[in-house]
Short mmCIF file of C-alpha atoms in Angstrom, two decimals:
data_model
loop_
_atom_site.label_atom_id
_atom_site.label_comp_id
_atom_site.label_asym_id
_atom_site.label_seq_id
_atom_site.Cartn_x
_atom_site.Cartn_y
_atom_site.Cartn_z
CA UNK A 1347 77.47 75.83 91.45
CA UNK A 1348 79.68 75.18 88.12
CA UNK A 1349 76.34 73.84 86.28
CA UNK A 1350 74.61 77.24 86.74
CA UNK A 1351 77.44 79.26 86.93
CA UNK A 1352 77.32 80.53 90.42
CA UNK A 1353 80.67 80.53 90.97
CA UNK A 1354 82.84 79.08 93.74
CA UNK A 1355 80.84 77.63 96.70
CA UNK A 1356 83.91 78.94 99.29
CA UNK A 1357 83.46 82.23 98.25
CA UNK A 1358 79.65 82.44 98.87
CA UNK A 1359 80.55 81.46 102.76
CA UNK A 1360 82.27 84.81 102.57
CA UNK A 1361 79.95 87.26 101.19
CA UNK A 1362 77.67 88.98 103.53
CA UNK A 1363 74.36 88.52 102.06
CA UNK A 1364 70.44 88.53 103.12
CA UNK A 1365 68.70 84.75 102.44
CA UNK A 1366 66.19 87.21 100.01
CA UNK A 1367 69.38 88.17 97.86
CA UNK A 1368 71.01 85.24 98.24
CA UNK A 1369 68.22 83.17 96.71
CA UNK A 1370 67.53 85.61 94.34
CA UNK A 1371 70.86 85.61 92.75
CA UNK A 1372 70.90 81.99 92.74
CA UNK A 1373 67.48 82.07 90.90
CA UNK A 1374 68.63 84.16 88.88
CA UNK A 1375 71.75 82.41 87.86
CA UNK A 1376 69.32 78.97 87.08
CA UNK A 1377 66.96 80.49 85.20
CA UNK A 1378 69.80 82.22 82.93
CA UNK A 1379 70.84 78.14 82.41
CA UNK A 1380 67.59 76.89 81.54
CA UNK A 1381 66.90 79.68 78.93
CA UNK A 1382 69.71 79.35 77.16
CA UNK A 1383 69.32 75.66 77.22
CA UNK A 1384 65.92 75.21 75.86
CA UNK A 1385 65.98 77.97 73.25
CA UNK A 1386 68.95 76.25 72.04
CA UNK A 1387 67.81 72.84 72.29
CA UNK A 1388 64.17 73.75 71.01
CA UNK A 1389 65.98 74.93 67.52
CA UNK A 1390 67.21 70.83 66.95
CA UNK A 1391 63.97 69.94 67.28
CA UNK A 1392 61.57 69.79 63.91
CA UNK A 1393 58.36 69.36 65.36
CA UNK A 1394 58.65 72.84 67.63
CA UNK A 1395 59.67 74.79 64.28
CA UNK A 1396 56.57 76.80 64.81
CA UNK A 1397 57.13 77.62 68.68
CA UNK A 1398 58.60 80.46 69.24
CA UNK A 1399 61.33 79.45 71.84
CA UNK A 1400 63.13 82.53 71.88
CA UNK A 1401 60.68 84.18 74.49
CA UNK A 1402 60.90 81.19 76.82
CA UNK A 1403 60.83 82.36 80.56
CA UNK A 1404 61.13 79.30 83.31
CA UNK A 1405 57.91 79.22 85.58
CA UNK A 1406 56.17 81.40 83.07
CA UNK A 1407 53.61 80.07 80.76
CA UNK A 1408 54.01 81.05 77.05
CA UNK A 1409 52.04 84.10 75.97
CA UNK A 1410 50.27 82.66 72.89
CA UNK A 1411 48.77 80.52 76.08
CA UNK A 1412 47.97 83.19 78.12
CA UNK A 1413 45.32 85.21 75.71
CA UNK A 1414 42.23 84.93 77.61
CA UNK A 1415 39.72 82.54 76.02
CA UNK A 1416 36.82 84.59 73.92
CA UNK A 1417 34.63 81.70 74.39
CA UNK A 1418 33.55 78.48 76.45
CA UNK A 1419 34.77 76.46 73.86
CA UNK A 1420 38.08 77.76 73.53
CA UNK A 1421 39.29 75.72 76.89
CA UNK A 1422 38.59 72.83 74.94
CA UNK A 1423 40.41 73.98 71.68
CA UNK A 1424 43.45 75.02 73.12
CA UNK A 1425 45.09 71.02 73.71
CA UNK A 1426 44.78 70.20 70.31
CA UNK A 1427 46.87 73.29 69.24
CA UNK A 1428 49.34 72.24 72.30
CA UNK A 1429 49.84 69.34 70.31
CA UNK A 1430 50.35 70.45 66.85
CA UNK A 1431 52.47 72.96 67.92
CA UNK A 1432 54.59 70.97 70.25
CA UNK A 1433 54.73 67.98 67.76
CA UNK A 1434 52.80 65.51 69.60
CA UNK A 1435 49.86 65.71 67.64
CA UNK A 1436 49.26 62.46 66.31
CA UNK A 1437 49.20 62.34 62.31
CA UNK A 1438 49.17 59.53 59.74
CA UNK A 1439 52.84 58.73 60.05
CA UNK A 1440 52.88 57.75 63.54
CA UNK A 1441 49.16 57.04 63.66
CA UNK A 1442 50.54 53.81 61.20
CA UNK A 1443 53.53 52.99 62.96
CA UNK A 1444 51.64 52.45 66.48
CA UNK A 1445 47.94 51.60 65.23
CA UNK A 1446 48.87 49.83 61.88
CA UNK A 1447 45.63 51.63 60.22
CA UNK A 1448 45.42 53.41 57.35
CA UNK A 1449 47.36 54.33 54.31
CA UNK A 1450 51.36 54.41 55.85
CA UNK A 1451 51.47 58.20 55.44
CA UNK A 1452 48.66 59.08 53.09
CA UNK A 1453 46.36 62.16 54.32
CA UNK A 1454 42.79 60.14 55.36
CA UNK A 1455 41.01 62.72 54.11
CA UNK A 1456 42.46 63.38 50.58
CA UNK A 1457 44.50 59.51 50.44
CA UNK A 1458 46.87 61.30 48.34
CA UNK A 1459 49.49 62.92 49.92
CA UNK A 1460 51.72 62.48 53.46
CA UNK A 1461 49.83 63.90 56.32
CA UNK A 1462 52.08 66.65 57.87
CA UNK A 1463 51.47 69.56 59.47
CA UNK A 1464 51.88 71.83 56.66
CA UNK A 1465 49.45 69.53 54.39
CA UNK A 1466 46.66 69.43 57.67
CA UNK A 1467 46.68 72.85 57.64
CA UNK A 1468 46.76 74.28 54.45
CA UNK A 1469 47.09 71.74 51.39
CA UNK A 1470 44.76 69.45 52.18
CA UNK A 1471 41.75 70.08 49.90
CA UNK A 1472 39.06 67.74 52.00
CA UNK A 1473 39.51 70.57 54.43
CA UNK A 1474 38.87 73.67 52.27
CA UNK A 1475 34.88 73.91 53.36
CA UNK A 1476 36.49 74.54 57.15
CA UNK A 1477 39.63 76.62 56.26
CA UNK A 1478 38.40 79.09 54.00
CA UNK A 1479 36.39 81.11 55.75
CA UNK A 1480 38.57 81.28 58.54
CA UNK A 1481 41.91 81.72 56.70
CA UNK A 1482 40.06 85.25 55.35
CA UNK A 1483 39.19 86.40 58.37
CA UNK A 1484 42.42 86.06 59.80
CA UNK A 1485 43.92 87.91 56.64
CA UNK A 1486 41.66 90.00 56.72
CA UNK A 1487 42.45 90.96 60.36
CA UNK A 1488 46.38 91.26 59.34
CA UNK A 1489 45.73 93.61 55.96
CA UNK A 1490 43.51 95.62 57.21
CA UNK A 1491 44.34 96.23 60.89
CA UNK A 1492 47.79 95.35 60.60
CA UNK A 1493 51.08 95.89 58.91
CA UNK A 1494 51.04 92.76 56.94
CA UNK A 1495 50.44 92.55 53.15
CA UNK A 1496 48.41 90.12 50.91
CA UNK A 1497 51.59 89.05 49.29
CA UNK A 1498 53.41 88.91 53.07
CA UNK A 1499 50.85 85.89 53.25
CA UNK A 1500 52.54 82.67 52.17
CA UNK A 1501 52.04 79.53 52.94
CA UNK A 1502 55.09 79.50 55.23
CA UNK A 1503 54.26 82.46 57.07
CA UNK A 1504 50.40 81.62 57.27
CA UNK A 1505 51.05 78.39 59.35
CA UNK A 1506 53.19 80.66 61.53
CA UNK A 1507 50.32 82.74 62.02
CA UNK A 1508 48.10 79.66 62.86
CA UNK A 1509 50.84 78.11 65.10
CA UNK A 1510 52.37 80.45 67.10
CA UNK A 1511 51.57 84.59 66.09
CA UNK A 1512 54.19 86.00 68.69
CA UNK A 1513 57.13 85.22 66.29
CA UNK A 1514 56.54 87.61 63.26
CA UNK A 1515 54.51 90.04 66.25
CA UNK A 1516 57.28 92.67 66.74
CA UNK A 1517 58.28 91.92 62.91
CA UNK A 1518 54.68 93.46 61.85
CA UNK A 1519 53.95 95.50 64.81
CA UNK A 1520 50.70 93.24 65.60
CA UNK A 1521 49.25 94.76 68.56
CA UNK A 1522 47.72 92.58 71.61
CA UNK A 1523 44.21 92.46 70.60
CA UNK A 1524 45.08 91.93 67.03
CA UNK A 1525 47.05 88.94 67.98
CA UNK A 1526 43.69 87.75 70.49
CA UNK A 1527 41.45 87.95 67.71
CA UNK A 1528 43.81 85.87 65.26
CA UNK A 1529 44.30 82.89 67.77
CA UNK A 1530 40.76 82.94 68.78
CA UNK A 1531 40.42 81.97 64.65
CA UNK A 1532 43.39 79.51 65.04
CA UNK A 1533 42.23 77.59 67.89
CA UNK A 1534 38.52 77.42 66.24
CA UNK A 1535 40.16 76.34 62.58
CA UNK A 1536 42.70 73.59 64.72
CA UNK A 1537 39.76 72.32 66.15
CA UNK A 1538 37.43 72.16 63.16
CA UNK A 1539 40.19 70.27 61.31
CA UNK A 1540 40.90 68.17 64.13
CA UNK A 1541 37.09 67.48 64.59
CA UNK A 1542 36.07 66.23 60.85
CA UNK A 1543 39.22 64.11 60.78
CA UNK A 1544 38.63 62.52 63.84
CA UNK A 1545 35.02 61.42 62.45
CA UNK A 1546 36.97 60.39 59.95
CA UNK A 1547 39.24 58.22 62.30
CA UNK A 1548 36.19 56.95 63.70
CA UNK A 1549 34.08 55.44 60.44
CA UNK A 1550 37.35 53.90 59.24
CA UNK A 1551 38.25 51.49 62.39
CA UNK A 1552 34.06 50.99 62.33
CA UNK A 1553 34.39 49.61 58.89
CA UNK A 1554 37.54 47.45 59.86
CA UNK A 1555 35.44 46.05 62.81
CA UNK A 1556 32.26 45.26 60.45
CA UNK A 1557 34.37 43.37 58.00
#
């Protein structure tokens, strides 16, 4: 009763209530501590930067989750972008520390720079062939159907777009099917990337096992 702020259990034995309202207001009362909970805890956390936590709603899934896949292959694109935008995702850093291969943080595609999010998505010049296209389509999308201006378009703000659109949504006035279109592109680019670098992955640990 204290935890979720109910108030005190002696005075609930005295209100005359219906088991529908009474569960409802207790409901209520839980789900009031578990928002404000995880949107505050989700804020401490680095690798959930791009989640937008702020629309968090217990027993509901998140909406960039619940536009309706535009084609058979997006069922199998959406874990990958669970992962990069929850932080699990498994890049060179940690890929080192538990597997020992590789480079300690160097990209495996470029062997240049660390291999972060912002660097998988965007910097990373190996990938340019894959992320091109896409990237204009999606500003195209925003410019021209949107409210959102070439220059709005940084690299910050892009990787937003690719991660999680609902954040800067009421910002730009992005409508629904605006917002379906661009993570249709984000879940295809995600999985592209993750893809090639996976064949990538693959040849390395086959050379390690021929030598």
């Amino acid at each position: 009763m204290l935890k979720f702020d109910l108030g005190n259990a002696s005075e609930w034995l005295d209100i005359q209530m219906k088991k529908e309202e009474l569960l409802s207001k207790t409901q209520k009362g839980i789900s009031a501590y578990w928002i404000k909970r995880i949107t505050s805890l989700a804020k401490l956390y680095t690798g959930l930067r791009y989640l937008n936590s702020d629309i968090f709603m217990p027993g509901k899934i998140h909406p960039i989750l619940r536009i309706k896949h535009q084609s058979p292959r997006d069922s199998k694109r959406v874990p990958t972008k669970i992962k990069l935008l929850t932080g699990t995702y498994i890049l060179q850093p940690l890929r080192y520390k538990i597997y020992k291969e590789g480079t300690e943080d160097h990209c495996i595609a470029c062997d240049c720079k660390e291999e972060t999010l912002e660097h998988l998505l965007i910097e990373c010049e190996a990938w340019n062939y894959l992320r091109d296209p896409i990237l204009q389509s999606i500003k195209n999308i925003l410019t021209t159907n949107g409210n959102v201006r070439e220059e709005d378009l940084t690299c910050e703000m892009t990787i937003q777009v690719l991660m999680d659109i609902t954040k800067i949504q009421k910002i730009y006035r992005v409508t629904s099917d605006l917002m379906s279109q661009i993570e249709f592109q984000s879940r295809r680019l995600v999985f592209l990337i993750h893809n090639a670098r996976y064949q990538l992955v693959m040849k390395d640990q086959a050379k390690k096992k021929a030598a």
